[in-house]
Coordinates of C-alpha atoms in Angstrom, one line a residue:
Chain L
X1 CA -0.1 -0.2 0.0
X2 CA 2.9 2.3 1.2
X3 CA 4.6 1.4 -2.2
X4 CA 1.6 2.3 -4.4
X5 CA 1.2 5.4 -3.0
X6 CA 4.9 6.3 -3.4
X7 CA 4.7 5.0 -7.0
X8 CA 1.7 7.4 -7.5
X9 CA 3.5 10.2 -6.2
X10 CA 6.6 9.7 -8.1
X11 CA 4.4 9.8 -11.3
X12 CA 2.4 12.7 -10.6
X13 CA 5.8 14.6 -9.8
X14 CA 7.5 13.5 -13.1
X15 CA 4.3 14.3 -15.6
X16 CA 2.5 17.3 -13.7
X17 CA 5.2 20.1 -14.7
X18 CA 5.2 18.7 -18.3
X19 CA 1.2 18.8 -18.2
X20 CA 0.8 22.1 -16.7
X21 CA 3.2 24.0 -19.2
X22 CA 1.5 21.9 -22.1
X23 CA -2.1 23.0 -21.2
X24 CA -0.9 26.8 -20.2
X25 CA 1.1 27.4 -23.4
X26 CA -0.3 24.8 -26.0
X27 CA -3.6 23.6 -25.2
X28 CA -5.6 26.7 -23.8
X29 CA -4.0 29.1 -26.7
X30 CA -5.4 26.4 -29.2
X31 CA -8.9 26.7 -28.0
X32 CA -8.5 30.4 -27.6
X33 CA -7.7 30.5 -31.5
X34 CA -11.0 28.9 -32.1
X35 CA -13.2 30.7 -29.3
X36 CA -11.8 34.2 -30.1
X37 CA -12.4 33.8 -33.9
X38 CA -16.2 34.1 -33.0
X39 CA -15.6 37.7 -31.1
X40 CA -15.2 41.1 -32.5
X41 CA -12.2 42.5 -30.5
X42 CA -9.9 45.4 -30.7
X43 CA -7.2 43.7 -28.5
X44 CA -6.1 45.8 -25.4
X45 CA -9.6 46.7 -24.3
X46 CA -11.5 44.2 -22.4
X47 CA -14.9 44.8 -24.6
X48 CA -15.1 41.8 -26.7
X49 CA -18.7 41.1 -28.4
X50 CA -19.6 37.9 -29.6
X51 CA -20.4 37.9 -33.4
X52 CA -20.6 34.3 -34.2
X53 CA -19.6 33.8 -37.6
X54 CA -19.4 37.3 -38.7
X55 CA -15.6 37.2 -38.8
X56 CA -15.9 34.3 -41.3
X57 CA -18.3 35.6 -43.7
X58 CA -16.1 38.9 -43.7
X59 CA -13.2 36.9 -44.6
X60 CA -14.8 35.2 -47.5
X61 CA -15.6 38.6 -49.1
X62 CA -12.4 39.7 -48.5
X63 CA -10.1 39.9 -51.6
X64 CA -6.5 40.2 -49.6
X65 CA -7.8 36.8 -47.9
X66 CA -8.1 35.2 -51.3
X67 CA -4.9 36.8 -52.5
X68 CA -3.0 35.3 -49.5
X69 CA -5.0 31.8 -50.1
X70 CA -3.9 31.8 -53.7
X71 CA -0.1 32.6 -52.7
X72 CA -0.1 29.7 -50.3
X73 CA -1.4 27.2 -52.4
X74 CA 0.9 28.1 -55.1
X75 CA 3.9 27.9 -52.7
X76 CA 2.7 24.5 -51.2
X77 CA 2.1 23.0 -54.8
X78 CA 5.4 24.2 -56.3
X79 CA 7.8 24.2 -53.2
X80 CA 6.4 20.6 -52.3
X81 CA 6.7 19.4 -56.1
X82 CA 10.2 20.6 -56.9
X83 CA 11.6 20.2 -53.3
X84 CA 10.4 16.6 -53.5
X85 CA 12.1 16.0 -57.1
X86 CA 15.2 17.5 -56.2
X87 CA 15.3 15.7 -52.9
X88 CA 14.5 12.3 -54.2
X89 CA 17.1 12.7 -57.0
X90 CA 19.8 13.7 -55.0
X91 CA 19.1 11.4 -52.3
X92 CA 19.0 8.6 -54.7
X93 CA 22.3 9.6 -56.2
X94 CA 24.0 10.0 -52.9
X95 CA 22.8 6.7 -51.8
X96 CA 23.0 4.6 -54.8
X97 CA 26.0 5.8 -57.0
X98 CA 29.5 5.7 -55.8
X99 CA 30.7 9.4 -55.3
X100 CA 33.6 10.8 -54.5
X101 CA 33.1 13.2 -51.4
X102 CA 29.8 11.8 -50.8
X103 CA 29.8 12.9 -47.2
X104 CA 31.0 16.5 -48.5
X105 CA 27.9 17.1 -50.4
X106 CA 25.7 15.3 -47.9
X107 CA 27.1 18.2 -45.3
X108 CA 26.6 20.7 -47.9
X109 CA 23.4 20.4 -48.8
X110 CA 21.8 20.2 -45.1
X111 CA 23.7 23.6 -44.2
X112 CA 20.5 25.7 -45.1
X113 CA 18.5 23.8 -42.8
X114 CA 20.6 24.8 -39.6
X115 CA 20.2 28.8 -40.6
X116 CA 18.0 31.1 -39.2
X117 CA 15.1 32.2 -41.4
X118 CA 16.2 35.5 -40.9
X119 CA 19.9 34.7 -42.0
X120 CA 18.0 33.1 -45.1
X121 CA 16.1 35.9 -45.7
X122 CA 19.0 38.5 -45.5
X123 CA 21.1 36.3 -47.8
X124 CA 18.3 36.3 -50.3
X125 CA 17.9 39.9 -49.9
X126 CA 21.2 40.5 -51.0
X127 CA 20.8 37.8 -54.2
X128 CA 17.9 39.7 -55.2
X129 CA 18.9 43.4 -54.7
X130 CA 17.8 45.0 -58.1
X131 CA 21.2 46.9 -58.2
X132 CA 23.9 45.4 -56.1
X133 CA 22.3 42.1 -56.1
X134 CA 24.3 38.9 -56.9
X135 CA 21.6 37.6 -59.3
X136 CA 21.4 40.8 -61.4
X137 CA 25.0 41.2 -61.6
X138 CA 25.6 37.8 -62.5
X139 CA 22.5 37.8 -65.3
X140 CA 23.9 40.9 -66.6
X141 CA 26.8 38.9 -68.2
X142 CA 24.1 37.7 -70.5
X143 CA 21.7 40.4 -70.8
X144 CA 23.9 43.1 -70.5
X145 CA 23.4 46.4 -68.6
X146 CA 19.2 46.1 -69.2
X147 CA 17.0 47.5 -66.7
X148 CA 17.7 45.7 -63.4
X149 CA 14.7 42.8 -62.4
X150 CA 13.1 44.0 -59.3
X151 CA 13.1 40.1 -58.0
X152 CA 11.4 41.4 -54.7
X153 CA 9.7 44.7 -55.8
X154 CA 7.5 43.2 -58.8
X155 CA 4.1 42.3 -58.0
X156 CA 4.0 39.0 -60.1
X157 CA 7.6 38.0 -59.6
X158 CA 8.0 38.2 -55.6
X159 CA 6.0 35.1 -55.0
X160 CA 8.3 33.0 -57.2
X161 CA 11.4 34.7 -55.7
X162 CA 10.3 33.5 -52.2
X163 CA 9.6 29.8 -53.7
X164 CA 13.2 29.7 -54.9
X165 CA 14.3 30.8 -50.9
X166 CA 12.3 28.3 -49.6
X167 CA 13.1 25.3 -52.1
X168 CA 17.1 26.4 -51.2
X169 CA 16.2 25.8 -47.6
X170 CA 14.3 22.8 -48.0
X171 CA 15.9 20.3 -50.3
X172 CA 18.7 18.9 -47.8
X173 CA 16.3 18.4 -45.0
X174 CA 14.2 15.9 -47.3
X175 CA 17.0 14.6 -48.8
X176 CA 18.8 13.6 -45.8
X177 CA 15.4 12.1 -44.6
X178 CA 14.9 10.0 -47.8
X179 CA 18.5 8.9 -47.9
X180 CA 18.1 7.5 -44.4
X181 CA 15.1 5.3 -45.7
X182 CA 16.6 4.4 -48.8
X183 CA 19.6 3.0 -46.5
X184 CA 17.1 0.2 -45.5
X185 CA 16.5 -1.2 -49.0
X186 CA 18.6 -4.2 -49.4
X187 CA 21.3 -4.1 -52.1
X188 CA 20.6 -7.7 -53.1
X189 CA 17.4 -6.4 -54.9
X190 CA 19.5 -3.8 -56.7
X191 CA 21.9 -6.7 -57.6
X192 CA 19.2 -8.8 -59.1
X193 CA 17.6 -5.9 -60.9
X194 CA 21.0 -5.3 -62.6
X195 CA 21.3 -9.0 -63.7
X196 CA 18.3 -8.7 -65.2
X197 CA 19.2 -5.7 -67.1
X198 CA 17.4 -3.0 -65.3
X199 CA 19.1 0.4 -65.9
X200 CA 19.6 3.3 -63.1
X201 CA 16.2 4.6 -64.0
X202 CA 14.1 1.7 -64.0
X203 CA 15.8 0.4 -60.9
X204 CA 14.7 3.9 -59.4
X205 CA 11.3 3.5 -60.4
X206 CA 10.7 -0.3 -59.7
X207 CA 12.7 -0.7 -56.4
X208 CA 13.6 2.6 -54.7
X209 CA 10.6 4.6 -55.1
X210 CA 8.2 1.6 -54.2
X211 CA 10.1 0.7 -51.1
X212 CA 10.4 4.3 -49.6
X213 CA 7.2 5.2 -50.6
X214 CA 5.8 5.0 -46.9
X215 CA 8.3 7.5 -46.0
X216 CA 7.3 9.7 -49.1
X217 CA 3.8 9.6 -47.4
X218 CA 4.9 10.8 -44.2
X219 CA 6.9 13.6 -45.7
X220 CA 3.9 14.7 -47.8
X221 CA 2.2 16.0 -44.6
X222 CA 5.4 17.5 -43.3
X223 CA 5.6 19.5 -46.7
X224 CA 2.1 20.9 -46.2
X225 CA 2.9 21.9 -42.6
X226 CA 5.9 23.2 -43.0
X227 CA 5.5 25.4 -46.1
X228 CA 2.8 27.2 -44.3
X229 CA 4.9 27.6 -41.3
X230 CA 8.0 28.3 -43.2
X231 CA 6.5 30.7 -46.2
X232 CA 5.4 33.0 -43.0
X233 CA 8.9 33.1 -41.4
X234 CA 10.5 33.8 -45.0
X235 CA 7.7 36.6 -46.0
X236 CA 7.7 38.0 -42.8
X237 CA 11.4 38.7 -42.7
X238 CA 12.0 39.2 -46.5
X239 CA 9.1 41.3 -47.9
X240 CA 6.5 41.6 -44.9
X241 CA 3.8 40.6 -47.4
X242 CA 4.6 43.5 -49.9
X243 CA 4.8 45.2 -52.5
X244 CA 1.0 45.5 -51.4
X245 CA 0.1 42.1 -50.5
X246 CA 1.6 40.5 -53.4
X247 CA 3.5 37.9 -51.3
X248 CA 1.2 37.7 -48.4
X249 CA 0.5 34.1 -47.3
X250 CA -1.7 32.6 -44.8
X251 CA -0.2 33.0 -41.6
X252 CA 1.3 36.5 -42.3
X253 CA -2.1 37.9 -43.1
X254 CA -3.2 36.7 -39.7
X255 CA -0.3 38.3 -38.0
X256 CA -0.6 41.4 -39.8
X257 CA -4.5 41.5 -39.0
X258 CA -3.8 40.8 -35.5
X259 CA -1.2 43.1 -34.7
X260 CA -1.1 45.9 -37.3
X261 CA -4.6 46.3 -37.5
X262 CA -5.2 45.0 -34.0
X263 CA -8.5 42.9 -35.1
X264 CA -7.9 40.0 -32.8
X265 CA -10.8 38.2 -33.4
X266 CA -10.5 38.4 -37.2
X267 CA -7.0 37.5 -37.4
X268 CA -8.1 34.3 -35.4
X269 CA -10.9 33.3 -37.7
X270 CA -7.9 33.4 -40.5
X271 CA -6.2 30.9 -38.3
X272 CA -8.9 28.6 -38.0
X273 CA -9.5 28.7 -41.7
X274 CA -5.7 27.6 -42.1
X275 CA -6.2 25.0 -39.5
X276 CA -8.9 23.4 -41.1
X277 CA -7.7 23.6 -44.9
X278 CA -4.0 22.2 -43.7
X279 CA -5.9 19.2 -41.9
X280 CA -8.2 18.6 -44.9
X281 CA -5.4 18.8 -47.5
X282 CA -3.2 16.5 -45.2
X283 CA -6.1 14.0 -44.9
X284 CA -6.7 14.3 -48.9
X285 CA -3.4 13.6 -49.8
X286 CA -3.2 10.7 -47.3
X287 CA -6.2 8.9 -49.0
X288 CA -4.7 9.9 -52.5
X289 CA -1.5 8.2 -51.8
X290 CA -2.8 5.3 -50.1
X291 CA -4.1 3.5 -52.7
X292 CA -1.0 3.5 -54.9
X293 CA 1.0 1.8 -51.9
X294 CA -0.6 -1.6 -53.0
X295 CA 2.0 -1.7 -56.0
X296 CA 4.4 -3.3 -54.1
Chain G
X1 CA 31.4 -1.8 -65.7
X2 CA 29.1 -4.4 -67.5
X3 CA 26.2 -3.2 -65.3
X4 CA 26.6 0.0 -66.5
X5 CA 26.9 -0.8 -70.0
X6 CA 23.6 -2.6 -70.0
X7 CA 21.9 0.6 -68.9
X8 CA 22.7 1.9 -72.4
X9 CA 24.2 5.3 -72.6
X10 CA 27.8 6.4 -72.0
X11 CA 28.5 5.3 -68.4
X12 CA 31.2 7.9 -68.4
X13 CA 28.8 10.5 -69.3
X14 CA 26.3 9.7 -67.0
X15 CA 28.5 9.9 -64.3
X16 CA 29.8 13.5 -65.5
X17 CA 26.2 14.6 -65.6
X18 CA 25.8 13.4 -61.7
X19 CA 28.7 15.3 -60.6
X20 CA 27.6 18.4 -62.6
X21 CA 24.5 18.3 -60.9
X22 CA 25.8 17.7 -57.4
X23 CA 28.4 20.5 -58.0
X24 CA 25.9 22.8 -59.1
X25 CA 23.6 22.2 -56.0
X26 CA 26.5 22.6 -53.7
X27 CA 27.7 26.1 -55.4
X28 CA 24.2 27.5 -55.2
X29 CA 24.4 26.7 -51.5
X30 CA 27.9 27.4 -50.7
X31 CA 28.5 30.5 -52.7
X32 CA 25.8 32.9 -51.0
X33 CA 27.0 31.6 -47.5
X34 CA 30.7 32.1 -48.5
X35 CA 29.8 35.6 -50.1
X36 CA 28.1 37.0 -46.8
X37 CA 31.4 35.9 -45.0
X38 CA 33.6 37.9 -47.7
X39 CA 31.0 40.8 -47.5
X40 CA 31.3 41.1 -44.0
X41 CA 35.1 42.4 -43.9
X42 CA 34.2 44.8 -47.0
X43 CA 34.2 48.5 -46.6
X44 CA 31.1 50.3 -47.0
X45 CA 32.1 52.1 -50.2
X46 CA 33.0 48.7 -51.6
X47 CA 29.1 47.6 -51.9
X48 CA 28.5 50.1 -54.7
X49 CA 29.2 48.3 -58.1
X50 CA 30.1 44.7 -58.7
X51 CA 29.1 42.8 -55.6
X52 CA 31.4 39.9 -57.2
X53 CA 34.8 41.9 -56.4
X54 CA 36.8 40.5 -53.6
X55 CA 37.3 42.8 -50.3
X56 CA 40.3 45.1 -50.9
X57 CA 41.4 44.4 -47.1
X58 CA 40.2 43.1 -43.8
X59 CA 38.0 45.5 -42.6
X60 CA 37.4 44.1 -39.0
X61 CA 35.7 47.5 -38.1
X62 CA 32.4 46.2 -39.4
X63 CA 32.4 43.5 -36.6
X64 CA 33.2 45.8 -34.1
X65 CA 30.2 48.2 -35.3
X66 CA 27.7 45.6 -35.2
X67 CA 28.9 44.3 -32.1
X68 CA 28.7 47.5 -30.0
X69 CA 26.6 50.2 -32.5
X70 CA 24.1 47.8 -33.7
X71 CA 24.0 46.2 -30.0
X72 CA 24.5 42.4 -31.5
X73 CA 26.6 41.8 -28.4
X74 CA 24.0 42.5 -26.0
X75 CA 21.4 40.6 -28.3
X76 CA 24.0 38.0 -28.3
X77 CA 23.8 37.7 -24.5
X78 CA 20.2 37.6 -24.5
X79 CA 20.1 34.6 -26.9
X80 CA 22.3 32.6 -24.8
X81 CA 20.4 33.3 -21.8
X82 CA 17.2 32.5 -23.5
X83 CA 18.4 29.2 -25.2
X84 CA 20.3 27.9 -22.2
X85 CA 17.6 28.7 -19.6
X86 CA 15.1 27.1 -22.3
X87 CA 17.1 24.1 -22.8
X88 CA 17.7 23.6 -19.0
X89 CA 13.9 23.6 -18.4
X90 CA 13.0 21.4 -21.5
X91 CA 15.3 18.7 -20.1
X92 CA 14.4 18.9 -16.5
X93 CA 11.0 18.8 -17.4
X94 CA 10.6 16.6 -20.5
X95 CA 13.1 14.0 -19.3
X96 CA 10.8 12.5 -16.4
X97 CA 7.9 13.1 -18.1
X98 CA 8.8 10.9 -21.2
X99 CA 10.1 8.3 -19.0
X100 CA 6.9 7.9 -16.9
X101 CA 4.5 8.4 -20.1
X102 CA 6.6 5.6 -22.0
X103 CA 6.9 3.3 -19.0
X104 CA 4.4 3.6 -16.3
X105 CA 0.8 2.6 -16.4
X106 CA -1.7 5.0 -14.8
X107 CA -5.2 6.5 -15.0
X108 CA -4.8 9.1 -17.9
X109 CA -1.8 7.7 -19.7
X110 CA -3.3 7.2 -22.8
X111 CA -5.1 10.6 -23.0
X112 CA -2.1 12.3 -22.3
X113 CA 0.2 10.3 -24.7
X114 CA -2.5 11.2 -27.4
X115 CA -2.6 14.8 -26.6
X116 CA 1.4 15.2 -26.8
X117 CA 1.1 13.4 -30.2
X118 CA -1.7 16.0 -31.3
X119 CA 0.6 18.7 -30.0
X120 CA 3.2 17.6 -32.8
X121 CA 0.8 19.1 -35.2
X122 CA -0.1 22.8 -33.1
X123 CA 2.2 24.9 -35.1
X124 CA 3.7 27.6 -32.7
X125 CA 2.8 30.4 -35.2
X126 CA -1.0 29.8 -35.0
X127 CA -1.0 30.2 -31.3
X128 CA 1.3 32.9 -30.8
X129 CA -1.4 35.6 -30.8
X130 CA -3.1 34.0 -28.0
X131 CA 0.0 33.2 -26.0
X132 CA 0.7 37.0 -26.5
X133 CA -2.9 38.2 -25.3
X134 CA -2.7 35.9 -22.1
X135 CA 0.6 37.1 -21.2
X136 CA -0.7 40.6 -21.8
X137 CA -3.8 39.9 -19.8
X138 CA -1.9 38.7 -17.0
X139 CA 0.4 42.2 -17.0
X140 CA -2.6 43.9 -16.7
X141 CA -4.0 42.1 -13.9
X142 CA -0.4 42.2 -12.1
X143 CA -0.2 45.9 -12.9
X144 CA -3.4 46.8 -11.0
X145 CA -2.5 44.7 -8.0
X146 CA 1.2 45.2 -7.6
X147 CA 2.1 48.0 -9.8
X148 CA 4.4 46.3 -12.0
X149 CA 4.0 43.8 -14.9
X150 CA 5.9 40.5 -15.2
X151 CA 5.3 38.4 -18.1
X152 CA 5.9 40.3 -21.4
X153 CA 9.6 41.4 -21.9
X154 CA 10.8 38.7 -19.6
X155 CA 13.5 36.4 -20.9
X156 CA 12.8 33.7 -18.5
X157 CA 9.1 33.9 -19.8
X158 CA 10.1 33.4 -23.0
X159 CA 12.5 30.7 -22.3
X160 CA 9.4 29.1 -20.6
X161 CA 7.2 29.5 -23.7
X162 CA 10.0 28.1 -25.9
X163 CA 10.4 24.8 -23.5
X164 CA 6.7 24.5 -23.4
X165 CA 6.1 24.5 -27.2
X166 CA 8.9 22.1 -27.7
X167 CA 7.6 19.7 -25.6
X168 CA 5.5 17.6 -27.7
X169 CA 8.4 16.9 -29.9
X170 CA 11.0 16.3 -27.1
X171 CA 8.8 13.7 -25.4
X172 CA 8.0 12.0 -28.4
X173 CA 11.8 11.5 -29.3
X174 CA 12.2 10.5 -26.0
X175 CA 9.7 8.0 -24.9
X176 CA 10.3 6.5 -28.2
X177 CA 13.7 5.6 -27.0
X178 CA 12.3 4.5 -23.2
X179 CA 9.8 2.6 -24.9
X180 CA 12.6 0.3 -26.5
X181 CA 14.3 -0.4 -23.1
X182 CA 13.6 -3.9 -21.6
X183 CA 11.9 -4.0 -18.5
X184 CA 14.8 -6.0 -16.7
X185 CA 16.5 -2.9 -16.1
X186 CA 14.0 -1.4 -13.5
X187 CA 13.5 -4.7 -11.9
X188 CA 17.0 -5.1 -11.3
X189 CA 17.3 -1.8 -9.5
X190 CA 14.0 -2.4 -7.7
X191 CA 15.3 -5.5 -6.4
X192 CA 18.5 -3.9 -5.3
X193 CA 16.5 -1.6 -3.4
X194 CA 16.5 1.5 -5.1
X195 CA 13.5 3.8 -5.5
X196 CA 11.8 5.0 -8.4
X197 CA 13.6 8.4 -8.3
X198 CA 16.9 7.1 -8.0
X199 CA 16.4 4.1 -10.6
X200 CA 15.4 7.1 -13.0
X201 CA 18.2 9.2 -12.5
X202 CA 20.9 6.9 -12.2
X203 CA 19.8 3.8 -14.1
X204 CA 17.6 4.9 -17.0
X205 CA 18.8 8.6 -17.7
X206 CA 22.1 7.6 -18.5
X207 CA 21.4 5.0 -21.1
X208 CA 19.3 7.8 -22.6
X209 CA 22.2 10.0 -23.4
X210 CA 22.4 9.7 -26.9
X211 CA 18.5 10.5 -27.3
X212 CA 19.3 13.6 -25.0
X213 CA 22.2 14.9 -26.9
X214 CA 20.0 14.7 -30.1
X215 CA 16.9 16.4 -28.6
X216 CA 19.4 19.0 -27.4
X217 CA 21.0 19.7 -30.8
X218 CA 17.6 20.2 -32.2
X219 CA 16.1 22.3 -29.9
X220 CA 19.5 24.5 -29.8
X221 CA 19.1 25.1 -33.4
X222 CA 15.1 25.7 -33.1
X223 CA 15.4 28.2 -30.2
X224 CA 18.7 29.9 -31.4
X225 CA 17.1 30.5 -34.7
X226 CA 13.3 31.5 -33.4
X227 CA 12.0 35.1 -34.0
X228 CA 8.3 35.2 -34.3
X229 CA 7.6 34.4 -30.6
X230 CA 10.6 36.5 -29.4
X231 CA 9.5 39.5 -31.4
X232 CA 6.0 39.1 -30.0
X233 CA 7.0 38.8 -26.4
X234 CA 10.0 41.0 -26.3
X235 CA 9.4 44.4 -27.5
X236 CA 11.8 46.4 -25.3
X237 CA 14.9 46.9 -27.5
X238 CA 17.4 46.1 -25.1
X239 CA 16.1 42.4 -24.4
X240 CA 15.7 41.5 -28.3
X241 CA 17.3 37.9 -29.4
X242 CA 19.8 38.0 -31.8
X243 CA 17.5 37.1 -35.0
X244 CA 15.1 40.0 -33.9
X245 CA 18.3 42.4 -33.5
X246 CA 19.3 41.2 -37.0
X247 CA 15.8 41.8 -38.4
X248 CA 16.1 45.4 -36.9
X249 CA 19.5 45.8 -38.5
X250 CA 18.1 44.6 -42.1
X251 CA 15.3 47.3 -41.7
X252 CA 17.8 49.8 -40.7
X253 CA 19.9 49.2 -43.7
X254 CA 17.4 50.1 -46.0
X255 CA 17.4 54.0 -44.9
X256 CA 21.1 54.3 -43.4
X257 CA 23.0 52.1 -45.5
X258 CA 25.2 50.2 -43.5
X259 CA 26.0 47.2 -45.3
X260 CA 29.2 46.0 -43.8
X261 CA 27.5 46.1 -40.3
X262 CA 24.6 44.1 -41.6
X263 CA 26.7 41.2 -43.0
X264 CA 29.0 41.3 -39.9
X265 CA 25.8 40.8 -38.2
X266 CA 24.9 38.0 -40.4
X267 CA 28.1 36.2 -39.4
X268 CA 27.7 36.8 -35.9
X269 CA 24.5 34.9 -36.0
X270 CA 25.0 32.2 -38.4
X271 CA 28.5 31.3 -36.8
X272 CA 27.7 29.6 -33.6
X273 CA 25.2 27.2 -35.5
X274 CA 28.0 26.7 -38.5
X275 CA 30.8 25.7 -35.9
X276 CA 28.1 23.3 -34.0
X277 CA 27.0 21.7 -37.4
X278 CA 30.4 21.2 -38.2
X279 CA 31.3 19.6 -35.1
X280 CA 28.1 17.3 -34.8
X281 CA 26.9 17.0 -38.4
X282 CA 26.7 13.1 -38.1
X283 CA 24.8 13.2 -35.1
X284 CA 22.4 15.6 -36.5
X285 CA 21.5 13.9 -39.6
X286 CA 21.5 10.7 -37.9
X287 CA 19.2 11.9 -35.1
X288 CA 16.9 13.5 -37.8
X289 CA 16.0 9.6 -39.1
X290 CA 15.3 9.2 -35.5
X291 CA 13.0 11.7 -34.7
X292 CA 11.7 12.2 -38.1
X293 CA 9.6 15.2 -37.3
X294 CA 10.0 18.9 -37.4
X295 CA 10.1 21.0 -40.1

């Protein structure tokens, strides 16, 4: 009996601090996001008025929301596709081919992942600078002294410039992840495939890809979550949504509404939409990719 | 060799192409990073004109300016304090919790395990606004009661928020390891008369060292590089952390052009993470496959 009491005490002592912190700083704020989305609230004053779904209906008639929505989807699609392909190809090369300096390449490719997003944003601001930027001065070798390209200043171009920075940041991370699961594919499979005359490319599609498919499926969810997240961090530090909202994304729009315009309720409604959207998208992707797993 | 010939295509050509691709990607990653280092020792006047020119001399003054005039020294100290505190809190809180959640049966265990798992999908950037408002409310209350605020503009509270938001990932990673251990370790210790606490601290935790190192590495990078929460919860100039200070430098650079200082500041922010990475890169990329998450 005494022992039992001791055990309960030990358990309580160990988990309570973690649970308390988790409730205060994660669970309550998450519930707050949903709750506040139904209030009209300026923030610093105490008067909140319950408005039900009004914030949401305002949201759906606001072109700025659609702009952020559109940009986010564009980023999710392009960044996921390009990063995915590059990461997969480089992972296959580094784990299947005999490469001199294999370790060196792996180390270098992962570097962007350890840098702060602020650092990456500053680096890309230097690259994209219209007058003294690395990119324009490199391009002037080919196009001469034509008008400088405004990588971050052009309404149309800016979102693609952000895309490139995000891909630059993400490739190494996913590559290392795919390499790890490719290392588990037994060599004997490749050997027998080679004996039957399968070339590199067909080996990749008939052995590597099916066998790392589970891992790929998990990373697809990561792609959605982290692209929504990273695009916010990147845009906030690099363009702050500009010029004129042309590069605003889900969460940067939310942050802007909450702080700059002090409409917290409205901002949280955006948060709820993003929440639901990302879960729905992850669910759909999961369902779509599940069928294909039967292939092997 | 025979294998390659069967592939069709010239094996040498394929190899050359592969190396070209690898080198191309390596160059696009290394050149911008190296350029920042080079730019950090250039004089301000050297920034007008071709950015590809090499520096005329070693202008170390940039670092002195960044450190003193742009307050990067002060910010560095703040970052060190916050990161160290957050890591210490995280380890002290997460280790016992992960151990108990993984290896003891008690009421509510399943619920908490599920909730912490669900926490993996709660993105900090969604909840930063409610956290800010909660702390702000707390401050308003304290100001009324005692006349002085506490929660906002407090490095310790920031560290606490960091630790709390890192809990799901850390517990997930650590309890994964604890679950893989055999029961025998504890049973042997109990037979020897060791208590629960003693067993955890002296027997189990030492075994978990590699996982703990992984946890520290990942969270060090996350805390050191984080800027949204820091920017939101610390508004006083003298309390900023390094990435936020760097953002200020970036903004200031647009009006009063101080390129040298900016790039010196960049080097100051990146260098600690780069050095750490060079020392532990193997551990880090291995740990990633173990943790899997965090993007």
